PDB file of C-alpha atoms in Angstrom:
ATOM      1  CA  UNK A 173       0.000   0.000   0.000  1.00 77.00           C
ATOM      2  CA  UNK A 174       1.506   3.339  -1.062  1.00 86.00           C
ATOM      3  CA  UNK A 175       1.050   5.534   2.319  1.00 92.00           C
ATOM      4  CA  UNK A 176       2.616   8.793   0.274  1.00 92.00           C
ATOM      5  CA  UNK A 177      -0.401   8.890  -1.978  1.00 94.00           C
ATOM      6  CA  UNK A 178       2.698   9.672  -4.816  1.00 94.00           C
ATOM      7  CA  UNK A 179       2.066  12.819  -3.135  1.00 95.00           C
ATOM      8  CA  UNK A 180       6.049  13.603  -3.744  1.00 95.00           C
ATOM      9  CA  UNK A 181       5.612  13.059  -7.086  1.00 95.00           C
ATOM     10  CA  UNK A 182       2.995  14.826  -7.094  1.00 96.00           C
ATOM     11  CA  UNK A 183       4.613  17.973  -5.920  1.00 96.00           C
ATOM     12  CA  UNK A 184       7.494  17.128  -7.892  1.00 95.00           C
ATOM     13  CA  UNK A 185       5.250  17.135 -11.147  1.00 95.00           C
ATOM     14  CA  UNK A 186       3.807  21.136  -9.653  1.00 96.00           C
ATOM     15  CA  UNK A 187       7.460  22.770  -9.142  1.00 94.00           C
ATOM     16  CA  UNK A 188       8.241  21.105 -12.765  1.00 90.00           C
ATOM     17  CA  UNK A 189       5.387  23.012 -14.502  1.00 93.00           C
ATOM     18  CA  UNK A 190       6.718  26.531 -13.002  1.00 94.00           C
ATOM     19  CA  UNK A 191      10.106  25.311 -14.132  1.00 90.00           C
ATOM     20  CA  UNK A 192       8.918  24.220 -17.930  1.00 89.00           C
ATOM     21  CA  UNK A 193       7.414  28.113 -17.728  1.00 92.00           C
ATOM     22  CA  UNK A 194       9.808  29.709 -17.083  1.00 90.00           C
ATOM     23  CA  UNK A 195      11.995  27.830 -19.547  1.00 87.00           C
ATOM     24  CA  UNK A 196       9.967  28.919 -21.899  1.00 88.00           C
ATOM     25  CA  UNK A 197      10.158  32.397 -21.400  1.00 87.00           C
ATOM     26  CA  UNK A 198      13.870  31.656 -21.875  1.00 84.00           C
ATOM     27  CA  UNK A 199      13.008  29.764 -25.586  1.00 88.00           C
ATOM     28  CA  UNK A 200      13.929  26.902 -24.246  1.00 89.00           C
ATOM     29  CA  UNK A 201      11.228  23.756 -24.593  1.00 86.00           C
ATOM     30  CA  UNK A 202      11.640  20.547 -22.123  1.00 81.00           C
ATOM     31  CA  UNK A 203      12.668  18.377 -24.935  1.00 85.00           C
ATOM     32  CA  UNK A 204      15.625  20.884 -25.646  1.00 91.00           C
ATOM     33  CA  UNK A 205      16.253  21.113 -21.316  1.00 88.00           C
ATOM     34  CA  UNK A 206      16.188  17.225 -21.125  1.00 89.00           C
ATOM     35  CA  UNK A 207      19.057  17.544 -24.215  1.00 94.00           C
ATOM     36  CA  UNK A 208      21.358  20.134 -22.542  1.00 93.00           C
ATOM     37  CA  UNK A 209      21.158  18.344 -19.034  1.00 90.00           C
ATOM     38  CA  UNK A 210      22.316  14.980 -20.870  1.00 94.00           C
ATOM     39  CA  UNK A 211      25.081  16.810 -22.468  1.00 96.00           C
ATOM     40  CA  UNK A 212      26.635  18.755 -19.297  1.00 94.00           C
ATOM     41  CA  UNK A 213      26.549  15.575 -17.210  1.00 93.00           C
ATOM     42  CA  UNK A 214      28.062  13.558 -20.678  1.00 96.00           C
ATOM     43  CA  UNK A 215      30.413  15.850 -22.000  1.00 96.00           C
ATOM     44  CA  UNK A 216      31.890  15.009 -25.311  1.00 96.00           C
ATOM     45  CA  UNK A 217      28.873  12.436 -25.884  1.00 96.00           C
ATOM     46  CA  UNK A 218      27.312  12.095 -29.994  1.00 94.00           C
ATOM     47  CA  UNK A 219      25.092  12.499 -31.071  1.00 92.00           C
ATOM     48  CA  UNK A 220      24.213   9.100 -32.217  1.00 92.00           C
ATOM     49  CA  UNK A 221      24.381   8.434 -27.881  1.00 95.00           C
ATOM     50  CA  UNK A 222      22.263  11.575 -26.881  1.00 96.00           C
ATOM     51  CA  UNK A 223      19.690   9.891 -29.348  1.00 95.00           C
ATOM     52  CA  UNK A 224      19.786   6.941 -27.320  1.00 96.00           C
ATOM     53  CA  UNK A 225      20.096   7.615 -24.265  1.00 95.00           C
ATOM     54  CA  UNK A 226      16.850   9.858 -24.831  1.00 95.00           C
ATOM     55  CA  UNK A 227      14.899   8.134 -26.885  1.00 94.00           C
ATOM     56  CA  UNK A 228      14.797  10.111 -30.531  1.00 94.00           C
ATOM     57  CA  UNK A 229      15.179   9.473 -33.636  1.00 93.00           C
ATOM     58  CA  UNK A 230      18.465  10.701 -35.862  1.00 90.00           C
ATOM     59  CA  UNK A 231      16.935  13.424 -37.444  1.00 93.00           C
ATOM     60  CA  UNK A 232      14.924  14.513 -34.131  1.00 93.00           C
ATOM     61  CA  UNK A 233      18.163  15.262 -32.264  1.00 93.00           C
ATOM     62  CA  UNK A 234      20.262  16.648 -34.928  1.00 93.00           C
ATOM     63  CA  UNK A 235      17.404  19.321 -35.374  1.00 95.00           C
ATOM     64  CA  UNK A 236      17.620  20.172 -31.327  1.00 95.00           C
ATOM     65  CA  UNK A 237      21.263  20.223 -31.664  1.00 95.00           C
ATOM     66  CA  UNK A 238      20.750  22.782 -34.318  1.00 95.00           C
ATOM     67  CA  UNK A 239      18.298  24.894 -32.724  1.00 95.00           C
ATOM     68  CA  UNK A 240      20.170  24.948 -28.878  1.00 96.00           C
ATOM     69  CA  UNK A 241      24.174  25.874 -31.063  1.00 96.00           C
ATOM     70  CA  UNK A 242      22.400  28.847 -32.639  1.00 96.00           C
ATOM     71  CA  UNK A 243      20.683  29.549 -29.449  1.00 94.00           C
ATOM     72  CA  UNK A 244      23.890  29.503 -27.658  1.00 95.00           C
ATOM     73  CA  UNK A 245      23.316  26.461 -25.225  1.00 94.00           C
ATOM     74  CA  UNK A 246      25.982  23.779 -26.928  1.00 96.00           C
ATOM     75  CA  UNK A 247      28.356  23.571 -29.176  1.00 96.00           C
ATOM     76  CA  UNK A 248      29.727  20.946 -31.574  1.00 94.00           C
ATOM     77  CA  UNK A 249      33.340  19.743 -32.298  1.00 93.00           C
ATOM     78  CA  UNK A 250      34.653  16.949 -34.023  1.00 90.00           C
ATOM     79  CA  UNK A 251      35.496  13.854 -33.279  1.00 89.00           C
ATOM     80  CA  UNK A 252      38.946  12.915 -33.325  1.00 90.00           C
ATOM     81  CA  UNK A 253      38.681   9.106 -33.250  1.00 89.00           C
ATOM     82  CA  UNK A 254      35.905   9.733 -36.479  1.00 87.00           C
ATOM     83  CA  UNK A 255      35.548  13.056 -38.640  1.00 83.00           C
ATOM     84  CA  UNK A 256      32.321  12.006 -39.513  1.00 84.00           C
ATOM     85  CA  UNK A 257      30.278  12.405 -36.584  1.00 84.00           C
ATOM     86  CA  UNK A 258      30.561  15.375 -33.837  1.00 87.00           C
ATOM     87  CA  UNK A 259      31.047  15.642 -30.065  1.00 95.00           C
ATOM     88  CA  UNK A 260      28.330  17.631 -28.044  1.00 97.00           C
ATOM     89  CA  UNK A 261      29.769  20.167 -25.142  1.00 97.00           C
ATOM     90  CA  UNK A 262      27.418  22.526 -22.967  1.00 95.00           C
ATOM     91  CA  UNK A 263      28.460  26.240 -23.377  1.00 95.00           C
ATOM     92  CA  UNK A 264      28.385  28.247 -19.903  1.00 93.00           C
ATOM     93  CA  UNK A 265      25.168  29.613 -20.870  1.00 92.00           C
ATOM     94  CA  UNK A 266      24.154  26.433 -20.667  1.00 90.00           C
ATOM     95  CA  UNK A 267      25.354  25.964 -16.936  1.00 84.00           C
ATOM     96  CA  UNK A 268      23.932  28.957 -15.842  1.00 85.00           C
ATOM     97  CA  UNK A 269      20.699  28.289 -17.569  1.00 84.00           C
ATOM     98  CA  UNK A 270      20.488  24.865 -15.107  1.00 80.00           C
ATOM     99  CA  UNK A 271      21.951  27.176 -12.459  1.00 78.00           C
ATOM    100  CA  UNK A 272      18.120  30.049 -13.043  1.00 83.00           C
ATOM    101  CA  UNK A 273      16.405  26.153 -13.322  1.00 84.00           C
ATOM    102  CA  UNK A 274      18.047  25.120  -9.562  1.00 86.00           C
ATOM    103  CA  UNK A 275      17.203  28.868  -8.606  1.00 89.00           C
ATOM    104  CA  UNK A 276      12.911  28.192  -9.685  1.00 91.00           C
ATOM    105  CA  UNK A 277      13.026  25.411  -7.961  1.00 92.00           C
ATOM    106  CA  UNK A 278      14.241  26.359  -4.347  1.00 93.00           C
ATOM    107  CA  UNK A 279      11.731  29.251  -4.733  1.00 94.00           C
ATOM    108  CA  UNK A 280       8.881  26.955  -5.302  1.00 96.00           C
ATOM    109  CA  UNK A 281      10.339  24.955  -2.312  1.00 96.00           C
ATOM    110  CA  UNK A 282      10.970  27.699  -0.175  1.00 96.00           C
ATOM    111  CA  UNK A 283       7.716  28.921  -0.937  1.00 97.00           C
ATOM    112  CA  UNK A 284       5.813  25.497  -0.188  1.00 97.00           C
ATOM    113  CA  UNK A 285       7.414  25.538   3.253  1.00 97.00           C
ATOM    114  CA  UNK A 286       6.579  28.809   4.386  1.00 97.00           C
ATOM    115  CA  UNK A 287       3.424  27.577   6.496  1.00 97.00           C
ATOM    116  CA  UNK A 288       5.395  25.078   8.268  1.00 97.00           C
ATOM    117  CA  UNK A 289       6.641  25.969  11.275  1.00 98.00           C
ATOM    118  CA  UNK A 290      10.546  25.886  12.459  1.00 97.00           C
ATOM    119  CA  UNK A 291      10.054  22.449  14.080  1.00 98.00           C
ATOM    120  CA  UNK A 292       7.794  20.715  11.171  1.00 98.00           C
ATOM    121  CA  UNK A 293      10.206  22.176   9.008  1.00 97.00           C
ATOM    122  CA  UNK A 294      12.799  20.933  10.960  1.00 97.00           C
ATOM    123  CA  UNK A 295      11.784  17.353  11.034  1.00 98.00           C
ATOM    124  CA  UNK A 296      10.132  17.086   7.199  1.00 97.00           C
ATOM    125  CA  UNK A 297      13.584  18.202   5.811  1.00 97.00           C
ATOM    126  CA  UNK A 298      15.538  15.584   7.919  1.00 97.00           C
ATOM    127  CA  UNK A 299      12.955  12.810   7.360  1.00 97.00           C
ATOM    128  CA  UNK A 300      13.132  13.499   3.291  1.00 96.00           C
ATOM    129  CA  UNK A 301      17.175  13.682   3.554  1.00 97.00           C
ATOM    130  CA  UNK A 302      16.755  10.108   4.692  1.00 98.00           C
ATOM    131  CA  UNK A 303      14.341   9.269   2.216  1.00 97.00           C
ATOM    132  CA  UNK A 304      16.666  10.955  -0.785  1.00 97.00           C
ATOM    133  CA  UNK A 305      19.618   8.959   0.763  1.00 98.00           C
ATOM    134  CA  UNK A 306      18.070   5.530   0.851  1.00 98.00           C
ATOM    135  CA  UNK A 307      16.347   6.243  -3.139  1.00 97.00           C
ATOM    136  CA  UNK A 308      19.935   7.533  -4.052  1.00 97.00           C
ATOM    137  CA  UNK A 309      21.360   4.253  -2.704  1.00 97.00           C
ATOM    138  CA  UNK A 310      18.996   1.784  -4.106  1.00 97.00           C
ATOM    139  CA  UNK A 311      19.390   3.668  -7.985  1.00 96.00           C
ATOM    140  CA  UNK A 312      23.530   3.225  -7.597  1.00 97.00           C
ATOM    141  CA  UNK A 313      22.691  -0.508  -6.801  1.00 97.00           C
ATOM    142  CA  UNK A 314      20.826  -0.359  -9.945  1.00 96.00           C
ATOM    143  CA  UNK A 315      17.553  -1.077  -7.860  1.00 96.00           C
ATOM    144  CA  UNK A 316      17.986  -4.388  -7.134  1.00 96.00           C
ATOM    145  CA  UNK A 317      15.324  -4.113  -3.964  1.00 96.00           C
ATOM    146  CA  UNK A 318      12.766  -2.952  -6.309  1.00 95.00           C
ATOM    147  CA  UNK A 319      13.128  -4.507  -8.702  1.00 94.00           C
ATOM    148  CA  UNK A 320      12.954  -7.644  -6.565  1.00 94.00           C
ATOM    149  CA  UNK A 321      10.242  -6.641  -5.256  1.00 92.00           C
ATOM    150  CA  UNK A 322       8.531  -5.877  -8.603  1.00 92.00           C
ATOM    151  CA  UNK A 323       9.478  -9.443  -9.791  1.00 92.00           C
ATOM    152  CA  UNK A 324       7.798 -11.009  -6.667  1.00 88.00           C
ATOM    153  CA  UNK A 325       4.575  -8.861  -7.089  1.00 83.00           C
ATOM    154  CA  UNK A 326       4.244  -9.929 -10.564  1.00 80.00           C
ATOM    155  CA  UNK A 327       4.973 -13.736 -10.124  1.00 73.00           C
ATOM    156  CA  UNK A 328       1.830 -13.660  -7.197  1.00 72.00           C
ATOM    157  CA  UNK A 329       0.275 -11.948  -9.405  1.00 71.00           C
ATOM    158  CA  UNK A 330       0.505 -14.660 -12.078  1.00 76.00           C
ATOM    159  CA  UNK A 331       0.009 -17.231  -9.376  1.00 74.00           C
ATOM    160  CA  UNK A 332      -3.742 -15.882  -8.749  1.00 72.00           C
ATOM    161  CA  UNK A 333      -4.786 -15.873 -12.164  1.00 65.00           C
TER     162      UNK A 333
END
């Protein structure tokens, strides 16, 4: 039984709207954010990768590519193990654009906690520390709990039908 109601993602999903907004206002779509945050944590990936690791087509990312070098956000240079293809790099307007998208969401943060007082405060942001520990743990184990679990649920699952 889920006790959280996915209420975290839930409020995750809110502060992600704002976020998407006010990218916007910066031309920048999420498809184009998602891009730019796979390159500054992959620097030097392809193309061909950044396709793959988010799920588009050839011609899809090439087109992004496009549109965030003449906006400024990355920049291309070749490959010196294969002139054909190109290596992706975030430009510092890049990092400070993820560095206004960190600053939107501590405001909507700050903002949701405002009601709470010292104490709750207090206590919610050392209970979710633990929480962000323990999820951060089980994703470097590659979820192996979970996906354990998952596996189990499914086999009862099978055994009732």
């Amino acid at each position: 039984m889920d006790f959280t109601k996915r209420q975290i993602t839930k409020i995750a999903r809110e502060a992600n709207k704002l976020t998407i907004q006010t990218m916007k206002e910066k031309g920048i779509g999420s498809g184009e954010f998602d891009l730019i945050h796979l390159v500054r944590h992959n620097p030097g990936i392809s193309q061909k990768d950044a396709g793959q690791k988010l799920n588009m087509d050839k011609g899809a990312v090439a087109r992004r590519v496009v549109s965030l070098e003449l906006k400024g956000y990355l920049k291309r240079k070749e490959n010196p193990d294969d002139a054909r293809s190109r290596l992706l790099y975030a430009t510092e307007k890049a990092d400070s654009l993820k560095n206004s998208k960190a600053a939107v969401e501590a405001a909507f943060y700050t903002w949701l906690l405002e009601e709470l007082s010292f104490e709750d405060r207090e206590v919610f942001c050392n209970i979710l520390e633990q929480l962000y520990l323990r999820s951060k743990a089980e994703s470097r184990s590659g979820f192996i709990h979970l996906y354990e679990r998952l596996n189990n649920a499914e086999v009862s699952s099978n055994e009732k039908s």
